Each structure stands twice: as structure tokens, then as C-alpha cells.
Short mmCIF file of C-alpha atoms (C1' of nucleotides) in Angstrom, two decimals:
data_model
loop_
_atom_site.label_atom_id
_atom_site.label_comp_id
_atom_site.label_asym_id
_atom_site.label_seq_id
_atom_site.Cartn_x
_atom_site.Cartn_y
_atom_site.Cartn_z
CA MET A 30 -16.07 -9.35 17.75
CA ALA A 31 -19.25 -8.13 16.13
CA SER A 32 -20.58 -11.02 14.14
CA LYS A 33 -24.11 -9.99 13.30
CA GLY A 34 -23.22 -6.69 11.76
CA GLY A 35 -20.14 -8.08 10.02
CA LEU A 36 -16.50 -8.49 10.86
CA ALA A 37 -14.41 -5.76 12.42
CA ILE A 38 -11.19 -4.87 10.64
CA GLY A 39 -9.15 -6.66 13.26
CA ASP A 40 -11.12 -9.85 12.76
CA LEU A 41 -10.64 -9.65 9.03
CA ALA A 42 -6.95 -9.11 9.58
CA ALA A 43 -6.76 -12.21 11.76
CA ARG A 44 -8.58 -14.29 9.17
CA THR A 45 -6.62 -13.17 6.15
CA GLY A 46 -3.25 -12.72 7.77
CA LEU A 47 -3.08 -9.18 6.45
CA ALA A 48 -2.16 -6.23 8.63
CA VAL A 49 -4.95 -3.88 9.60
CA SER A 50 -3.06 -1.07 7.94
CA ALA A 51 -2.83 -3.06 4.74
CA ILE A 52 -6.57 -3.64 4.67
CA ARG A 53 -7.20 0.05 5.13
CA HIS A 54 -4.75 0.74 2.37
CA TYR A 55 -6.57 -1.63 0.04
CA GLU A 56 -9.67 0.38 0.70
CA THR A 57 -7.99 3.63 -0.29
CA VAL A 58 -6.94 2.10 -3.59
CA GLY A 59 -10.42 0.80 -4.21
CA LEU A 60 -10.07 -2.91 -3.67
CA ILE A 61 -12.73 -3.16 -0.97
CA ALA A 62 -15.55 -0.94 0.20
CA PRO A 63 -16.76 -1.95 3.66
CA LEU A 64 -19.87 -0.60 5.36
CA ARG A 65 -19.68 1.47 8.51
CA ASN A 66 -21.48 0.93 11.79
CA ALA A 67 -23.04 3.65 13.92
CA GLY A 68 -19.72 4.60 15.45
CA GLY A 69 -17.97 4.87 12.09
CA HIS A 70 -16.08 1.58 12.35
CA ARG A 71 -15.69 -0.59 9.25
CA ARG A 72 -17.77 -3.74 8.98
CA TYR A 73 -16.86 -6.46 6.52
CA GLY A 74 -18.91 -9.27 5.05
CA ARG A 75 -18.11 -12.77 3.94
CA ALA A 76 -17.47 -11.71 0.35
CA ASP A 77 -14.71 -9.39 1.49
CA ILE A 78 -12.60 -12.30 2.71
CA ARG A 79 -12.79 -13.72 -0.75
CA ARG A 80 -11.88 -10.43 -2.35
CA LEU A 81 -8.83 -10.11 -0.16
CA SER A 82 -7.90 -13.71 -0.89
CA PHE A 83 -7.93 -12.94 -4.55
CA VAL A 84 -5.87 -9.82 -4.03
CA MET A 85 -3.26 -11.82 -2.17
CA ILE A 86 -3.07 -14.45 -4.86
CA ALA A 87 -2.80 -11.90 -7.61
CA GLN A 88 -0.06 -10.12 -5.71
CA ARG A 89 1.92 -13.30 -5.35
CA LEU A 90 1.67 -13.63 -9.09
CA GLY A 91 3.37 -10.27 -9.38
CA PHE A 92 0.51 -7.97 -10.30
CA PRO A 93 0.46 -4.43 -8.94
CA LEU A 94 -2.56 -3.38 -6.93
CA ALA A 95 -3.67 -0.96 -9.61
CA ARG A 96 -3.95 -3.78 -12.11
CA ILE A 97 -5.74 -5.99 -9.62
CA ALA A 98 -8.23 -3.23 -8.92
CA GLU A 99 -8.78 -2.85 -12.64
CA VAL A 100 -9.54 -6.50 -13.09
CA MET A 101 -11.65 -6.74 -9.96
CA ALA A 102 -13.78 -3.92 -11.24
CA GLY A 103 -15.25 -6.63 -13.42
CA LEU A 104 -16.90 -8.26 -10.40
CA PRO A 105 -20.60 -7.62 -9.82
CA GLU A 106 -21.65 -4.78 -7.55
CA GLY A 107 -24.96 -5.74 -6.05
CA ARG A 108 -24.68 -9.48 -5.56
CA PRO A 109 -21.86 -11.58 -4.20
CA PRO A 110 -19.58 -12.88 -6.97
CA THR A 111 -20.10 -16.43 -8.13
CA ARG A 112 -17.46 -18.95 -9.05
CA GLU A 113 -17.98 -18.00 -12.66
CA ASP A 114 -17.30 -14.36 -11.87
CA TRP A 115 -13.99 -15.26 -10.29
CA ALA A 116 -13.07 -17.62 -13.08
CA GLY A 117 -13.78 -14.88 -15.58
CA ILE A 118 -11.44 -12.35 -14.08
CA SER A 119 -8.71 -14.85 -13.36
CA GLY A 120 -8.60 -15.65 -17.06
CA ALA A 121 -7.07 -12.25 -17.67
CA PHE A 122 -4.33 -13.06 -15.20
CA ARG A 123 -3.69 -16.46 -16.73
CA ARG A 124 -2.84 -14.93 -20.06
CA ASP A 125 -0.53 -12.46 -18.35
CA ILE A 126 1.25 -15.19 -16.46
CA ASP A 127 1.78 -17.27 -19.55
CA ALA A 128 3.28 -14.28 -21.29
CA ARG A 129 5.60 -13.61 -18.37
CA ILE A 130 6.80 -17.18 -18.27
CA ALA A 131 7.55 -17.08 -21.96
CA ALA A 132 9.43 -13.81 -21.60
CA LEU A 133 11.51 -15.13 -18.74
CA ALA A 134 12.39 -18.31 -20.59
CA SER A 135 13.39 -16.30 -23.62
CA LEU A 136 15.60 -14.02 -21.58
CA ARG A 137 17.22 -16.95 -19.87
CA ASP A 138 18.12 -18.51 -23.17
CA LYS A 139 19.51 -15.26 -24.44
CA LEU A 140 21.53 -14.80 -21.30
CA ASP A 141 23.07 -18.19 -21.87
CA GLY A 142 23.88 -17.32 -25.44
CA CYS A 143 25.29 -13.90 -24.74
CA ILE A 144 27.38 -14.80 -21.75
CA GLY A 145 28.49 -17.97 -23.43
CA CYS A 146 29.85 -16.17 -26.46
CA GLY A 147 31.20 -13.36 -24.32
CA CYS A 148 29.70 -10.64 -26.44
CA LEU A 149 27.93 -8.64 -23.76
CA SER A 150 28.18 -5.69 -26.04
CA LEU A 151 25.47 -3.26 -26.90
CA ASP A 152 25.72 -3.49 -30.63
CA ARG A 153 25.18 -7.18 -31.06
CA CYS A 154 23.74 -8.69 -27.88
CA ALA A 155 20.26 -10.11 -28.36
CA LEU A 156 19.42 -8.96 -24.87
CA TYR A 157 19.61 -5.39 -26.02
CA ASN A 158 17.22 -5.79 -28.86
CA PRO A 159 15.21 -2.60 -28.62
CA ALA A 160 12.08 -4.44 -29.71
CA ASP A 161 12.32 -6.43 -26.51
CA ARG A 162 12.47 -3.47 -24.24
CA ALA A 163 8.94 -2.88 -23.15
CA GLY A 164 7.72 0.19 -21.31
CA GLN A 165 10.71 1.42 -19.38
CA ARG A 166 9.51 4.83 -18.36
CA GLY A 167 8.72 6.90 -15.32
CA SER A 168 10.31 6.93 -11.94
CA GLY A 169 9.70 4.78 -8.96
CA PRO A 170 10.29 1.07 -8.65
CA ARG A 171 10.24 -1.02 -11.74
CA TYR A 172 8.00 -3.99 -11.73
CA LEU A 173 9.73 -6.62 -13.66
CA MET A 174 8.54 -10.02 -14.42
CA GLY A 175 8.25 -12.82 -12.02
CA ASP A 176 7.96 -13.02 -8.30
CA ALA A 177 10.04 -10.90 -6.05
CA VAL A 178 13.54 -12.17 -5.90
CA ASP A 179 15.25 -12.50 -2.62
CA GLY A 180 18.84 -13.08 -1.94
CA MET B 30 34.62 13.67 -25.46
CA ALA B 31 37.73 12.64 -23.58
CA SER B 32 38.89 9.40 -25.12
CA LYS B 33 42.43 9.02 -23.87
CA GLY B 34 41.64 9.42 -20.22
CA GLY B 35 38.43 7.43 -20.47
CA LEU B 36 34.83 8.15 -21.21
CA ALA B 37 32.93 11.00 -19.63
CA ILE B 38 29.67 10.12 -17.95
CA GLY B 39 27.68 11.58 -20.81
CA ASP B 40 29.53 9.42 -23.31
CA LEU B 41 28.87 6.34 -21.24
CA ALA B 42 25.22 7.29 -21.04
CA ALA B 43 25.06 7.62 -24.80
CA ARG B 44 26.68 4.24 -25.28
CA THR B 45 24.59 2.33 -22.79
CA GLY B 46 21.33 4.15 -23.23
CA LEU B 47 21.19 4.82 -19.53
CA ALA B 48 20.49 8.23 -18.06
CA VAL B 49 23.41 10.09 -16.55
CA SER B 50 21.53 10.19 -13.27
CA ALA B 51 21.10 6.44 -13.35
CA ILE B 52 24.81 5.88 -13.84
CA ARG B 53 25.60 8.11 -10.90
CA HIS B 54 23.04 6.23 -8.88
CA TYR B 55 24.67 2.91 -9.74
CA GLU B 56 27.87 4.31 -8.38
CA THR B 57 26.28 5.21 -5.08
CA VAL B 58 25.02 1.66 -4.70
CA GLY B 59 28.42 0.26 -5.52
CA LEU B 60 27.95 -1.13 -9.00
CA ILE B 61 30.72 0.91 -10.60
CA ALA B 62 33.68 2.87 -9.31
CA PRO B 63 35.02 5.27 -11.94
CA LEU B 64 38.24 7.23 -11.68
CA ARG B 65 38.28 11.01 -11.48
CA ASN B 66 40.21 13.43 -13.64
CA ALA B 67 41.99 16.53 -12.40
CA GLY B 68 38.77 18.52 -12.33
CA GLY B 69 36.89 15.89 -10.36
CA HIS B 70 34.90 14.56 -13.32
CA ARG B 71 34.26 10.83 -13.60
CA ARG B 72 36.20 8.87 -16.19
CA TYR B 73 35.08 5.44 -17.28
CA GLY B 74 36.91 2.63 -18.98
CA ARG B 75 35.88 -0.04 -21.43
CA ALA B 76 35.17 -2.55 -18.68
CA ASP B 77 32.59 -0.23 -17.22
CA ILE B 78 30.43 -0.51 -20.32
CA ARG B 79 30.39 -4.22 -19.80
CA ARG B 80 29.56 -3.89 -16.15
CA LEU B 81 26.61 -1.66 -16.95
CA SER B 82 25.54 -4.03 -19.69
CA PHE B 83 25.41 -6.81 -17.18
CA VAL B 84 23.49 -4.67 -14.73
CA MET B 85 20.90 -3.89 -17.37
CA ILE B 86 20.48 -7.52 -18.28
CA ALA B 87 20.18 -8.61 -14.70
CA GLN B 88 17.62 -5.91 -14.06
CA ARG B 89 15.53 -7.04 -16.97
CA LEU B 90 15.58 -10.46 -15.42
CA GLY B 91 14.03 -8.95 -12.33
CA PHE B 92 16.94 -8.77 -9.93
CA PRO B 93 17.19 -5.85 -7.53
CA LEU B 94 20.33 -3.75 -7.66
CA ALA B 95 21.41 -4.92 -4.24
CA ARG B 96 21.45 -8.50 -5.42
CA ILE B 97 23.27 -7.57 -8.60
CA ALA B 98 25.90 -5.74 -6.60
CA GLU B 99 26.32 -8.80 -4.42
CA VAL B 100 26.90 -11.06 -7.37
CA MET B 101 29.12 -8.59 -9.17
CA ALA B 102 31.31 -8.42 -6.11
CA GLY B 103 32.57 -11.77 -7.39
CA LEU B 104 34.28 -10.07 -10.32
CA PRO B 105 38.05 -9.48 -10.10
CA GLU B 106 39.32 -6.17 -8.81
CA GLY B 107 42.65 -5.56 -10.45
CA ARG B 108 42.25 -7.00 -13.94
CA PRO B 109 39.38 -6.64 -16.38
CA PRO B 110 36.95 -9.56 -16.11
CA THR B 111 37.25 -12.34 -18.64
CA ARG B 112 34.45 -14.18 -20.34
CA GLU B 113 34.82 -16.89 -17.76
CA ASP B 114 34.35 -14.40 -14.96
CA TRP B 115 31.09 -13.25 -16.49
CA ALA B 116 29.92 -16.76 -17.17
CA GLY B 117 30.62 -17.66 -13.58
CA ILE B 118 28.50 -14.97 -12.05
CA SER B 119 25.71 -15.36 -14.54
CA GLY B 120 25.38 -18.97 -13.46
CA ALA B 121 23.96 -17.76 -10.16
CA PHE B 122 21.31 -15.83 -12.04
CA ARG B 123 20.45 -18.76 -14.25
CA ARG B 124 19.54 -20.89 -11.30
CA ASP B 125 17.41 -18.10 -9.90
CA ILE B 126 15.60 -17.63 -13.17
CA ASP B 127 14.86 -21.31 -13.53
CA ALA B 128 13.43 -21.35 -10.04
CA ARG B 129 11.26 -18.34 -10.79
CA ILE B 130 9.90 -19.87 -13.95
CA ALA B 131 9.03 -23.03 -12.07
CA ALA B 132 7.35 -21.06 -9.31
CA LEU B 133 5.30 -19.05 -11.78
CA ALA B 134 4.19 -22.15 -13.64
CA SER B 135 3.21 -23.81 -10.41
CA LEU B 136 1.22 -20.79 -9.30
CA ARG B 137 -0.53 -20.61 -12.62
CA ASP B 138 -1.62 -24.21 -12.37
CA LYS B 139 -2.83 -23.74 -8.84
CA LEU B 140 -4.72 -20.63 -9.84
CA ASP B 141 -6.51 -22.67 -12.46
CA GLY B 142 -7.33 -25.35 -9.96
CA CYS B 143 -8.45 -23.05 -7.20
CA ILE B 144 -10.54 -20.74 -9.30
CA GLY B 145 -11.93 -23.67 -11.19
CA CYS B 146 -13.16 -25.37 -8.05
CA GLY B 147 -14.28 -22.07 -6.57
CA CYS B 148 -12.63 -22.70 -3.25
CA LEU B 149 -10.66 -19.48 -2.87
CA SER B 150 -10.72 -20.12 0.82
CA LEU B 151 -7.89 -19.94 3.24
CA ASP B 152 -8.20 -23.40 4.72
CA ARG B 153 -7.96 -25.49 1.61
CA CYS B 154 -6.61 -23.41 -1.24
CA ALA B 155 -3.25 -24.63 -2.44
CA LEU B 156 -2.27 -21.05 -3.13
CA TYR B 157 -2.21 -20.40 0.59
CA ASN B 158 0.06 -23.24 1.41
CA PRO B 159 2.50 -21.62 3.81
CA ALA B 160 5.31 -23.81 2.52
CA ASP B 161 4.98 -22.08 -0.81
CA ARG B 162 5.30 -18.61 0.49
CA ALA B 163 8.92 -17.84 -0.01
CA GLY B 164 10.21 -14.33 0.47
CA GLN B 165 7.78 -12.42 2.63
CA ARG B 166 9.81 -9.36 3.20
CA GLY B 167 9.07 -6.15 4.96
CA SER B 168 8.53 -5.48 8.59
CA GLY B 169 5.55 -6.08 10.77
CA PRO B 170 4.15 -9.35 12.02
CA ARG B 171 2.88 -11.52 9.25
CA TYR B 172 0.61 -14.26 10.44
CA LEU B 173 0.83 -17.64 8.90
CA MET B 174 -2.53 -18.58 7.71
CA GLY B 175 -3.88 -21.92 8.65
CA ASP B 176 -6.94 -21.26 10.72
CA ALA B 177 -9.97 -22.77 9.18
CA VAL B 178 -12.28 -20.00 8.22
CA ASP B 179 -15.04 -20.68 5.87
CA GLY B 180 -15.95 -23.38 3.48
"C1'" DG C 23 -19.09 3.26 34.87
"C1'" DC C 24 -14.54 3.08 34.22
"C1'" DT C 25 -10.50 1.25 32.21
"C1'" DT C 26 -8.50 -1.20 28.69
"C1'" DG C 27 -8.22 -2.24 23.94
"C1'" DA C 28 -9.67 -1.55 19.15
"C1'" DT C 29 -10.56 1.74 15.53
"C1'" DC C 30 -10.74 6.21 13.45
"C1'" DT C 31 -8.30 9.90 10.42
"C1'" DA C 32 -4.55 12.27 8.53
"C1'" DA C 33 0.06 12.72 7.79
"C1'" DA C 34 4.57 11.33 7.64
"C1'" DG C 35 8.08 7.58 7.17
"C1'" DT C 36 10.11 3.40 4.47
"C1'" DT C 37 12.43 0.91 0.44
"C1'" DA C 38 13.83 0.69 -4.36
"C1'" DA C 39 15.38 2.85 -8.16
"C1'" DC C 40 15.76 6.63 -10.02
"C1'" DT C 41 14.75 11.71 -11.64
"C1'" DT C 42 14.66 16.60 -10.83
"C1'" DT C 43 16.38 20.75 -9.13
"C1'" DA C 44 19.75 24.21 -7.82
"C1'" DG C 45 23.91 26.47 -7.70
"C1'" DA C 46 28.70 26.03 -8.69
"C1'" DA C 47 32.79 24.56 -11.14
"C1'" DA C 48 35.03 22.30 -15.13
"C1'" DT C 49 35.22 21.54 -20.19
"C1'" DT C 50 34.41 22.34 -24.88
"C1'" DA C 51 33.27 25.02 -28.87
"C1'" DC C 52 34.02 28.88 -31.60
"C1'" DG D 20 38.84 34.19 -24.24
"C1'" DT D 21 34.25 34.11 -23.85
"C1'" DA D 22 29.86 31.57 -24.34
"C1'" DA D 23 27.68 27.33 -24.20
"C1'" DT D 24 27.69 22.77 -22.58
"C1'" DT D 25 28.71 19.27 -19.28
"C1'" DT D 26 29.53 17.73 -14.96
"C1'" DC D 27 29.74 18.25 -9.97
"C1'" DT D 28 27.27 17.60 -5.21
"C1'" DA D 29 23.54 17.42 -2.20
"C1'" DA D 30 18.92 17.31 -1.38
"C1'" DA D 31 14.35 16.68 -2.43
"C1'" DG D 32 10.65 14.53 -5.33
"C1'" DT D 33 8.25 10.20 -7.46
"C1'" DT D 34 5.78 5.59 -7.34
"C1'" DA D 35 4.13 1.44 -5.07
"C1'" DA D 36 2.66 -0.64 -1.23
"C1'" DC D 37 2.54 -0.30 2.98
"C1'" DT D 38 3.77 0.87 8.13
"C1'" DT D 39 4.17 4.07 11.92
"C1'" DT D 40 2.74 7.73 14.69
"C1'" DA D 41 -0.36 10.88 17.05
"C1'" DG D 42 -4.36 12.27 19.00
"C1'" DA D 43 -9.14 11.23 19.36
"C1'" DT D 44 -13.16 8.29 19.59
"C1'" DC D 45 -15.63 3.80 19.98
"C1'" DA D 46 -16.45 -0.65 22.07
"C1'" DA D 47 -15.89 -4.26 25.52
"C1'" DG D 48 -14.83 -6.38 29.92
"C1'" DC D 49 -15.60 -6.47 34.78
#
DNA sequence: GCTTGATCTAAAGTTAACTTTAGAAATTAC
DNA sequence: GTAATTTCTAAAGTTAACTTTAGATCAAGC
């Protein structure tokens, strides 16, 4: 492992638990920008471990990579990010999480009400309130609130 | 619109707000099983509106179609489901939702703590606690993180 | 110095949940 | 009884987040 010139992608993978292919993918979507050595191999620095850590946390919280990249664009370019930098960008996530929790709780309560009364009909059910139905457009997978559900 | 022999797929789409293509897709994944008329066109009954309603609600709650199909397999085959039938299967979702809310709240608190203290490091951060990491799906070897890395 | 082993790039495959397209047949409207 | 509309099937396209594959090059161990 090259330690003076930075970590090789395999080393970074071992440290973060991510797959090498995943790290390369994060680069293509703009989450990290490693240097290259003479032979064209990627070399990562200490700050990159932290960046990936943050990506992993944000993902667990249910944020798509595009959103994470957006938020991480707020980190400084030249210098390594400080604790304050991280705290700043995580604030944006906090607000999102709080909103998602509230939405989930509200839906749960409505589910109870609707199923309980047996309405389950489009004209009256609170769950169908059009005002509630946020952006439901486009194709591809829908990212709904909360963590991934597994059976 | 054919009303005596059941609803046509377009009528059902109009009533539920779903796209015709989506309804057909739900059939291929086993969520509904309409009859066919002499010409081979799908005919839906009143119970199908309710089934789709439930699917839409469950989806908004973040459940994948496969899971919804699993749960809906608990509905009766021969007779139309009663309110009790629906209440029974929605109970499974309720428990899931409550768990997800709790998980989100816990993650939010840990995010506050971790970012606040600036640790964001694999060895100590509560967010990396392997015990917390529930559904890690997908293929490929996922390492469990635990190796001390950097302070 | 040679043989592994790691990395490189680019492209294609995967899963979920659909949509879009294409050509044909059934239904409805007038 | 046409013309217009709807529906049919099957296949391919879309998005997100990756993984897999293939062929080539770089780096490391002995």
C-alpha cells in the first residue's frame, strides 16, 4: 500500500467497507475527486475517508447520492473541512429528517383511521388527499420516506 | 365504459388516478388478477379498486411492491375482503412504520452527536455501529467495519 | 525480471417500478 | 358500418446506485 502518496483505492475500500466499484462510482457522480499518481492510479487522502463516511451516513438516512453531492458541494475546496463545515451541511439533513419523521407519523395515524373505519375509498380517505401527494413524477424507482424496508 | 361486466382498465385508471401501464404492471407482479371478457380485455370489479387503494397507501408508506404483494396474499381468495381483513394486514405495516420512525429518530440523534463532536470516524462513531445496520441488501461482499482507522 | 495481484477504462448487466413504443385486434361513437 | 378510441402483448427504455466483465496496464513480491 502506498502510504506517502496517499491511499490506493483498495486501501480506501478496506477502511470504509465500501466496494472498489462503489468508490469509483461515487467519483463519477462527483462525491470525491482523488489525485492520480504517475501510472494513472487514484490516490486518496485522509479527508476522503471522512467524505465517504458522511456519504454512507447520509445514505443510511435515505438521501439519494445526487442530494448528498449537492449538500457536500458546500464543503471547502482548498482546505480540509473542519468540524464546523460538517456541522453546517448536516444541518440541512437534520431538517429533512425531521420532516420525514413527521410525514411518516402522520401517514401512520391516517392509516389507522382509514383502515379502522373501513373507508379505503378514493373520495373520502385522508390518505388520498391530493395536497399530501408530493412530487410523484418520472420513471425509475421512487424514493419514499424512511429507510429501506426489508421483508 | 362496460359497467355490467366490470370496469375496463381505463375506467379503473380514471378512478384510482393510476396510469393504465401501472395497473398492468401491478398485475404482472401479482397484485391484482382481473377477469377477461370475450375479446381478451381486462375487466375489474369493485374489490379491485380497494386493492389498488391499499397498494397506493402502502407505497406511500415506503413499502416495495414485493412486500405489499406478500402481505396482500393474506387476503381471502373467494370472497371480497371485509374491513377486518384489511385491518389485519395493515397491522403488519403499522409495526413496520413504527420501527422505521424509531430508527429514523435514533439516526437523527446520533447524527447530531457525531457531527457535533466531530468524530465522523469509523472506529468510534455510533452511526457505524454494525448492530444498527439492518438491511444491507444487494450482492457483493460487504465488510463489517470495525477496524480502527483514524482518530 | 518475471509473475502475481491491483487498478485502469468503458460498456453492459441488475433491481425496482414503471413508461414508451409498435403493431394488431377489440370496442365505442356517430 | 366506418372512423376513432381503447386495449392487447411484448419488448425496450428510464433512473438510481451499483456490480460485473473484458482487455489492458501498473505495481509489488521474490
